[in-house]
């Protein structure tokens, strides 16, 4: 997450996208990590088995209030960072908490990162091959294309897909961008207009558009050098 966010930092045009990606990452994966740590400490110090997947903010606060102060305070500070506008303070605080509480968090290395990246892309591509929903297929495809092009993962909500497509415009071949944009317009047209006002698009045209996007995202090698769309 940290690496993918940094890709946007130097471009003011995508400042809003950076904020949205950071917020989503903090609300999802970072929150899951905090819940896992809270659950482990609840079991260790309170003999209280807790399912991290079921842990609400209120439940987390309840656990924190019962922990010894030496354990509670670092976690309180970490939890505060979930409401931050940037991921970096959370990462730094997480490193500090893991050292303070002697948590055995695995440090990523280049080999492991490449393995995770490859597995993630394979999973997304497999989901995409089986997908028949235009909106979901576009979401999956954009994440794959981003990863192939920028060589890092991106964790993004559906609402960020149009901004990611705009970001990719100058970084992928024009034909590939056109395929993504065409499916995006098809999805938006269906979502934003009343059903009776949407001009029908034949199933054949929809399938062709979907197949083109799938082809863009499932190629064995994606060009990292963009052909600028005009």
CSV table of N, CA, C and O in Angstrom, one decimal, residues 15-99:
chain,number,residue,atom,x,y,z
A,15,UNK,N,-4.2,14.2,-6.3
A,15,UNK,CA,-4.1,14.3,-4.9
A,15,UNK,C,-5.4,13.8,-4.2
A,15,UNK,O,-5.3,13.1,-3.1
A,16,UNK,N,-6.5,14.0,-4.8
A,16,UNK,CA,-7.8,13.5,-4.2
A,16,UNK,C,-7.8,12.0,-4.3
A,16,UNK,O,-8.3,11.3,-3.3
A,17,UNK,N,-7.2,11.4,-5.3
A,17,UNK,CA,-7.2,9.9,-5.4
A,17,UNK,C,-6.3,9.4,-4.3
A,17,UNK,O,-6.6,8.3,-3.7
A,18,UNK,N,-5.2,10.0,-4.0
A,18,UNK,CA,-4.3,9.6,-3.0
A,18,UNK,C,-5.0,9.6,-1.6
A,18,UNK,O,-4.9,8.6,-0.9
A,19,UNK,N,-5.8,10.6,-1.4
A,19,UNK,CA,-6.5,10.6,-0.1
A,19,UNK,C,-7.5,9.5,0.0
A,19,UNK,O,-7.7,8.9,1.0
A,20,UNK,N,-8.2,9.3,-1.1
A,20,UNK,CA,-9.2,8.2,-1.1
A,20,UNK,C,-8.6,6.8,-1.0
A,20,UNK,O,-9.1,6.0,-0.2
A,21,UNK,N,-7.5,6.6,-1.6
A,21,UNK,CA,-6.8,5.3,-1.5
A,21,UNK,C,-6.3,5.1,-0.1
A,21,UNK,O,-6.4,4.0,0.5
A,22,UNK,N,-5.7,6.2,0.5
A,22,UNK,CA,-5.2,6.1,1.9
A,22,UNK,C,-6.3,5.8,2.8
A,22,UNK,O,-6.2,4.9,3.7
A,23,UNK,N,-7.4,6.5,2.7
A,23,UNK,CA,-8.6,6.3,3.6
A,23,UNK,C,-9.1,4.8,3.5
A,23,UNK,O,-9.4,4.2,4.5
A,24,UNK,N,-9.2,4.3,2.3
A,24,UNK,CA,-9.7,3.0,2.1
A,24,UNK,C,-8.7,1.9,2.7
A,24,UNK,O,-9.2,1.0,3.3
A,25,UNK,N,-7.5,2.2,2.5
A,25,UNK,CA,-6.5,1.2,3.0
A,25,UNK,C,-6.5,1.2,4.6
A,25,UNK,O,-6.5,0.2,5.2
A,26,UNK,N,-6.7,2.4,5.2
A,26,UNK,CA,-6.8,2.5,6.6
A,26,UNK,C,-8.0,1.8,7.2
A,26,UNK,O,-8.0,1.2,8.2
A,27,UNK,N,-9.1,2.0,6.4
A,27,UNK,CA,-10.4,1.5,6.9
A,27,UNK,C,-10.5,0.0,6.7
A,27,UNK,O,-11.4,-0.7,7.3
A,28,UNK,N,-9.7,-0.6,5.8
A,28,UNK,CA,-9.8,-2.0,5.5
A,28,UNK,C,-8.6,-2.8,6.0
A,28,UNK,O,-8.7,-3.3,7.1
A,29,UNK,N,-7.5,-2.9,5.3
A,29,UNK,CA,-6.4,-3.7,5.7
A,29,UNK,C,-5.7,-3.3,7.0
A,29,UNK,O,-5.4,-4.1,7.8
A,30,UNK,N,-5.6,-2.0,7.1
A,30,UNK,CA,-4.9,-1.5,8.4
A,30,UNK,C,-5.8,-1.8,9.6
A,30,UNK,O,-5.3,-2.2,10.7
A,31,UNK,N,-7.1,-1.6,9.4
A,31,UNK,CA,-8.0,-1.9,10.5
A,31,UNK,C,-8.0,-3.4,10.9
A,31,UNK,O,-8.1,-3.8,12.0
A,32,UNK,N,-8.0,-4.2,9.8
A,32,UNK,CA,-7.9,-5.7,10.0
A,32,UNK,C,-6.7,-6.0,10.8
A,32,UNK,O,-6.7,-6.9,11.7
A,33,UNK,N,-5.5,-5.4,10.5
A,33,UNK,CA,-4.3,-5.7,11.2
A,33,UNK,C,-4.4,-5.3,12.7
A,33,UNK,O,-4.0,-6.0,13.6
A,34,UNK,N,-5.0,-4.1,13.0
A,34,UNK,CA,-5.2,-3.7,14.4
A,34,UNK,C,-6.1,-4.6,15.1
A,34,UNK,O,-5.8,-5.0,16.3
A,35,UNK,N,-7.1,-5.1,14.5
A,35,UNK,CA,-8.1,-6.0,15.1
A,35,UNK,C,-7.4,-7.4,15.4
A,35,UNK,O,-7.6,-8.0,16.5
A,36,UNK,N,-6.5,-7.8,14.5
A,36,UNK,CA,-5.8,-9.1,14.8
A,36,UNK,C,-4.8,-8.9,16.0
A,36,UNK,O,-4.8,-9.8,16.9
A,37,UNK,N,-4.1,-7.8,16.1
A,37,UNK,CA,-3.3,-7.5,17.2
A,37,UNK,C,-4.1,-7.4,18.5
A,37,UNK,O,-3.7,-8.0,19.5
A,38,UNK,N,-5.2,-6.7,18.5
A,38,UNK,CA,-6.1,-6.6,19.7
A,38,UNK,C,-6.6,-8.0,20.1
A,38,UNK,O,-6.6,-8.3,21.3
A,39,UNK,N,-6.9,-8.8,19.1
A,39,UNK,CA,-7.4,-10.2,19.5
A,39,UNK,C,-6.3,-11.0,20.1
A,39,UNK,O,-6.6,-11.7,21.1
A,40,UNK,N,-5.1,-10.9,19.6
A,40,UNK,CA,-4.0,-11.7,20.1
A,40,UNK,C,-3.7,-11.3,21.6
A,40,UNK,O,-3.5,-12.1,22.5
A,41,UNK,N,-3.7,-10.0,21.8
A,41,UNK,CA,-3.4,-9.4,23.1
A,41,UNK,C,-4.6,-9.7,24.1
A,41,UNK,O,-4.3,-9.9,25.3
A,42,UNK,N,-5.8,-9.7,23.6
A,42,UNK,CA,-7.0,-10.0,24.5
A,42,UNK,C,-6.9,-11.5,25.0
A,42,UNK,O,-7.2,-11.7,26.2
A,43,UNK,N,-6.4,-12.3,24.1
A,43,UNK,CA,-6.3,-13.7,24.5
A,43,UNK,C,-5.1,-13.9,25.5
A,43,UNK,O,-5.2,-14.7,26.4
A,44,UNK,N,-4.0,-13.2,25.2
A,44,UNK,CA,-2.8,-13.3,26.0
A,44,UNK,C,-3.0,-12.7,27.4
A,44,UNK,O,-2.6,-13.4,28.4
A,45,UNK,N,-3.6,-11.5,27.5
A,45,UNK,CA,-3.6,-10.8,28.8
A,45,UNK,C,-5.0,-11.0,29.5
A,45,UNK,O,-5.0,-10.8,30.7
A,46,UNK,N,-6.0,-11.2,28.8
A,46,UNK,CA,-7.4,-11.3,29.4
A,46,UNK,C,-8.0,-12.7,29.3
A,46,UNK,O,-9.1,-12.8,29.9
A,47,UNK,N,-7.3,-13.6,28.7
A,47,UNK,CA,-7.9,-14.9,28.5
A,47,UNK,C,-9.2,-14.8,27.8
A,47,UNK,O,-10.2,-15.5,28.2
A,48,UNK,N,-9.3,-13.9,26.8
A,48,UNK,CA,-10.6,-13.6,26.2
A,48,UNK,C,-10.5,-13.9,24.7
A,48,UNK,O,-10.0,-13.0,23.9
A,49,UNK,N,-10.9,-15.1,24.2
A,49,UNK,CA,-10.8,-15.4,22.8
A,49,UNK,C,-11.7,-14.5,22.0
A,49,UNK,O,-12.8,-14.2,22.4
A,50,UNK,N,-11.1,-13.9,21.0
A,50,UNK,CA,-11.9,-12.9,20.2
A,50,UNK,C,-11.6,-13.1,18.7
A,50,UNK,O,-10.5,-13.3,18.3
A,51,UNK,N,-12.7,-13.1,17.9
A,51,UNK,CA,-12.6,-13.3,16.5
A,51,UNK,C,-12.3,-11.9,15.9
A,51,UNK,O,-13.2,-11.0,15.9
A,52,UNK,N,-11.1,-11.7,15.3
A,52,UNK,CA,-10.8,-10.3,14.8
A,52,UNK,C,-11.7,-9.9,13.6
A,52,UNK,O,-12.0,-8.7,13.4
A,53,UNK,N,-12.3,-10.9,12.9
A,53,UNK,CA,-13.2,-10.5,11.8
A,53,UNK,C,-14.5,-10.0,12.3
A,53,UNK,O,-15.2,-9.3,11.5
A,54,UNK,N,-14.9,-10.2,13.6
A,54,UNK,CA,-16.1,-9.8,14.1
A,54,UNK,C,-15.9,-8.6,15.1
A,54,UNK,O,-16.9,-8.1,15.7
A,55,UNK,N,-14.7,-8.1,15.1
A,55,UNK,CA,-14.4,-7.0,16.1
A,55,UNK,C,-14.8,-5.6,15.5
A,55,UNK,O,-14.3,-5.2,14.5
A,56,UNK,N,-15.7,-5.0,16.3
A,56,UNK,CA,-16.1,-3.6,15.9
A,56,UNK,C,-15.3,-2.6,16.6
A,56,UNK,O,-14.5,-2.9,17.5
A,57,UNK,N,-15.3,-1.3,16.2
A,57,UNK,CA,-14.6,-0.3,16.9
A,57,UNK,C,-14.9,-0.2,18.4
A,57,UNK,O,-14.1,0.0,19.2
A,58,UNK,N,-16.2,-0.5,18.7
A,58,UNK,CA,-16.6,-0.5,20.1
A,58,UNK,C,-16.0,-1.7,20.9
A,58,UNK,O,-15.6,-1.5,22.0
A,59,UNK,N,-16.0,-2.8,20.2
A,59,UNK,CA,-15.4,-4.0,20.8
A,59,UNK,C,-13.9,-3.8,21.0
A,59,UNK,O,-13.4,-4.3,22.0
A,60,UNK,N,-13.3,-3.2,20.0
A,60,UNK,CA,-11.8,-2.9,20.2
A,60,UNK,C,-11.6,-2.0,21.3
A,60,UNK,O,-10.6,-2.2,22.1
A,61,UNK,N,-12.4,-1.0,21.5
A,61,UNK,CA,-12.2,0.0,22.6
A,61,UNK,C,-12.4,-0.7,23.9
A,61,UNK,O,-11.7,-0.4,24.9
A,62,UNK,N,-13.4,-1.6,24.0
A,62,UNK,CA,-13.6,-2.3,25.2
A,62,UNK,C,-12.4,-3.2,25.6
A,62,UNK,O,-12.1,-3.2,26.8
A,63,UNK,N,-11.8,-3.8,24.6
A,63,UNK,CA,-10.6,-4.6,24.9
A,63,UNK,C,-9.5,-3.8,25.4
A,63,UNK,O,-8.8,-4.1,26.4
A,64,UNK,N,-9.3,-2.7,24.7
A,64,UNK,CA,-8.2,-1.8,25.1
A,64,UNK,C,-8.4,-1.2,26.5
A,64,UNK,O,-7.4,-1.1,27.2
A,65,UNK,N,-9.6,-1.0,26.9
A,65,UNK,CA,-9.8,-0.4,28.2
A,65,UNK,C,-9.4,-1.4,29.3
A,65,UNK,O,-9.2,-1.0,30.5
A,66,UNK,N,-9.4,-2.7,29.0
A,66,UNK,CA,-9.1,-3.7,30.0
A,66,UNK,C,-7.7,-4.2,30.0
A,66,UNK,O,-7.3,-4.9,30.9
A,67,UNK,N,-6.9,-3.8,29.0
A,67,UNK,CA,-5.5,-4.2,28.9
A,67,UNK,C,-4.6,-3.4,29.9
A,67,UNK,O,-5.0,-2.3,30.3
A,68,UNK,N,-3.5,-4.0,30.3
A,68,UNK,CA,-2.6,-3.2,31.2
A,68,UNK,C,-2.1,-2.0,30.4
A,68,UNK,O,-2.0,-2.0,29.2
A,69,UNK,N,-1.9,-0.9,31.2
A,69,UNK,CA,-1.5,0.4,30.6
A,69,UNK,C,-0.3,0.3,29.6
A,69,UNK,O,-0.3,0.9,28.6
A,70,UNK,N,0.7,-0.5,30.0
A,70,UNK,CA,1.9,-0.6,29.1
A,70,UNK,C,1.6,-1.2,27.8
A,70,UNK,O,2.3,-1.0,26.8
A,71,UNK,N,0.5,-2.0,27.7
A,71,UNK,CA,0.1,-2.6,26.4
A,71,UNK,C,-1.0,-1.7,25.8
A,71,UNK,O,-1.0,-1.5,24.5
A,72,UNK,N,-1.9,-1.2,26.6
A,72,UNK,CA,-3.0,-0.4,26.1
A,72,UNK,C,-2.5,0.9,25.3
A,72,UNK,O,-3.0,1.2,24.2
A,73,UNK,N,-1.6,1.6,25.9
A,73,UNK,CA,-1.3,2.9,25.4
A,73,UNK,C,-0.7,2.9,23.9
A,73,UNK,O,-1.2,3.7,23.1
A,74,UNK,N,0.2,2.0,23.7
A,74,UNK,CA,0.7,1.9,22.3
A,74,UNK,C,-0.4,1.6,21.3
A,74,UNK,O,-0.5,2.1,20.2
A,75,UNK,N,-1.4,0.7,21.7
A,75,UNK,CA,-2.5,0.3,20.8
A,75,UNK,C,-3.5,1.5,20.6
A,75,UNK,O,-4.1,1.6,19.5
A,76,UNK,N,-3.7,2.3,21.7
A,76,UNK,CA,-4.5,3.4,21.5
A,76,UNK,C,-4.0,4.4,20.5
A,76,UNK,O,-4.7,4.9,19.6
A,77,UNK,N,-2.7,4.6,20.6
A,77,UNK,CA,-2.0,5.5,19.6
A,77,UNK,C,-2.1,4.9,18.2
A,77,UNK,O,-2.3,5.7,17.2
A,78,UNK,N,-1.9,3.6,18.1
A,78,UNK,CA,-2.0,3.0,16.8
A,78,UNK,C,-3.4,3.2,16.2
A,78,UNK,O,-3.6,3.5,15.0
A,79,UNK,N,-4.4,2.9,17.0
A,79,UNK,CA,-5.8,3.0,16.6
A,79,UNK,C,-6.2,4.4,16.1
A,79,UNK,O,-7.0,4.6,15.2
A,80,UNK,N,-5.6,5.4,16.8
A,80,UNK,CA,-5.9,6.8,16.4
A,80,UNK,C,-5.4,7.1,14.9
A,80,UNK,O,-6.1,7.9,14.2
A,81,UNK,N,-4.4,6.4,14.5
A,81,UNK,CA,-3.9,6.6,13.2
A,81,UNK,C,-4.8,6.0,12.1
A,81,UNK,O,-4.6,6.3,10.9
A,82,UNK,N,-5.8,5.2,12.5
A,82,UNK,CA,-6.7,4.7,11.5
A,82,UNK,C,-7.6,5.8,11.0
A,82,UNK,O,-8.2,5.7,9.9
A,83,UNK,N,-7.7,6.9,11.7
A,83,UNK,CA,-8.5,8.1,11.3
A,83,UNK,C,-7.6,9.2,10.6
A,83,UNK,O,-8.1,10.2,10.3
A,84,UNK,N,-6.4,8.8,10.4
A,84,UNK,CA,-5.4,9.8,9.7
A,84,UNK,C,-5.7,9.9,8.2
A,84,UNK,O,-6.4,9.0,7.7
A,85,UNK,N,-5.2,10.9,7.6
A,85,UNK,CA,-5.4,11.1,6.2
A,85,UNK,C,-4.3,10.5,5.4
A,85,UNK,O,-4.3,10.5,4.1
A,86,UNK,N,-3.3,10.0,6.1
A,86,UNK,CA,-2.1,9.4,5.4
A,86,UNK,C,-1.8,8.0,6.0
A,86,UNK,O,-2.1,7.8,7.2
A,87,UNK,N,-1.3,7.1,5.2
A,87,UNK,CA,-1.0,5.8,5.7
A,87,UNK,C,0.4,5.8,6.4
A,87,UNK,O,0.6,4.9,7.3
A,88,UNK,N,1.3,6.7,6.1
A,88,UNK,CA,2.6,6.6,6.6
A,88,UNK,C,2.7,6.7,8.1
A,88,UNK,O,3.4,5.9,8.7
A,89,UNK,N,1.9,7.6,8.8
A,89,UNK,CA,2.0,7.5,10.3
A,89,UNK,C,1.5,6.2,10.9
A,89,UNK,O,2.1,5.8,11.9
A,90,UNK,N,0.6,5.5,10.2
A,90,UNK,CA,0.1,4.2,10.7
A,90,UNK,C,1.3,3.2,10.6
A,90,UNK,O,1.5,2.4,11.5
A,91,UNK,N,1.9,3.2,9.5
A,91,UNK,CA,3.0,2.3,9.3
A,91,UNK,C,4.1,2.5,10.3
A,91,UNK,O,4.7,1.5,10.9
A,92,UNK,N,4.5,3.7,10.5
A,92,UNK,CA,5.5,4.0,11.5
A,92,UNK,C,5.1,3.6,12.9
A,92,UNK,O,5.9,3.1,13.7
A,93,UNK,N,3.8,3.9,13.3
A,93,UNK,CA,3.3,3.5,14.6
A,93,UNK,C,3.3,2.0,14.7
A,93,UNK,O,3.5,1.5,15.8
A,94,UNK,N,2.9,1.3,13.6
A,94,UNK,CA,2.8,-0.1,13.7
A,94,UNK,C,4.2,-0.7,13.9
A,94,UNK,O,4.3,-1.7,14.7
A,95,UNK,N,5.2,-0.2,13.3
A,95,UNK,CA,6.6,-0.6,13.6
A,95,UNK,C,7.0,-0.4,15.0
A,95,UNK,O,7.6,-1.3,15.6
A,96,UNK,N,6.6,0.7,15.6
A,96,UNK,CA,6.9,1.1,16.9
A,96,UNK,C,6.2,0.1,17.9
A,96,UNK,O,6.8,-0.4,18.9
A,97,UNK,N,4.9,-0.1,17.6
A,97,UNK,CA,4.1,-1.0,18.5
A,97,UNK,C,4.6,-2.4,18.5
A,97,UNK,O,4.7,-3.1,19.5
A,98,UNK,N,5.0,-2.9,17.3
A,98,UNK,CA,5.5,-4.3,17.2
A,98,UNK,C,6.8,-4.5,18.0
A,98,UNK,O,7.0,-5.5,18.6
A,99,UNK,N,7.6,-3.4,18.0
A,99,UNK,CA,8.9,-3.5,18.7
A,99,UNK,C,8.6,-3.4,20.2
A,99,UNK,O,9.2,-4.2,21.0
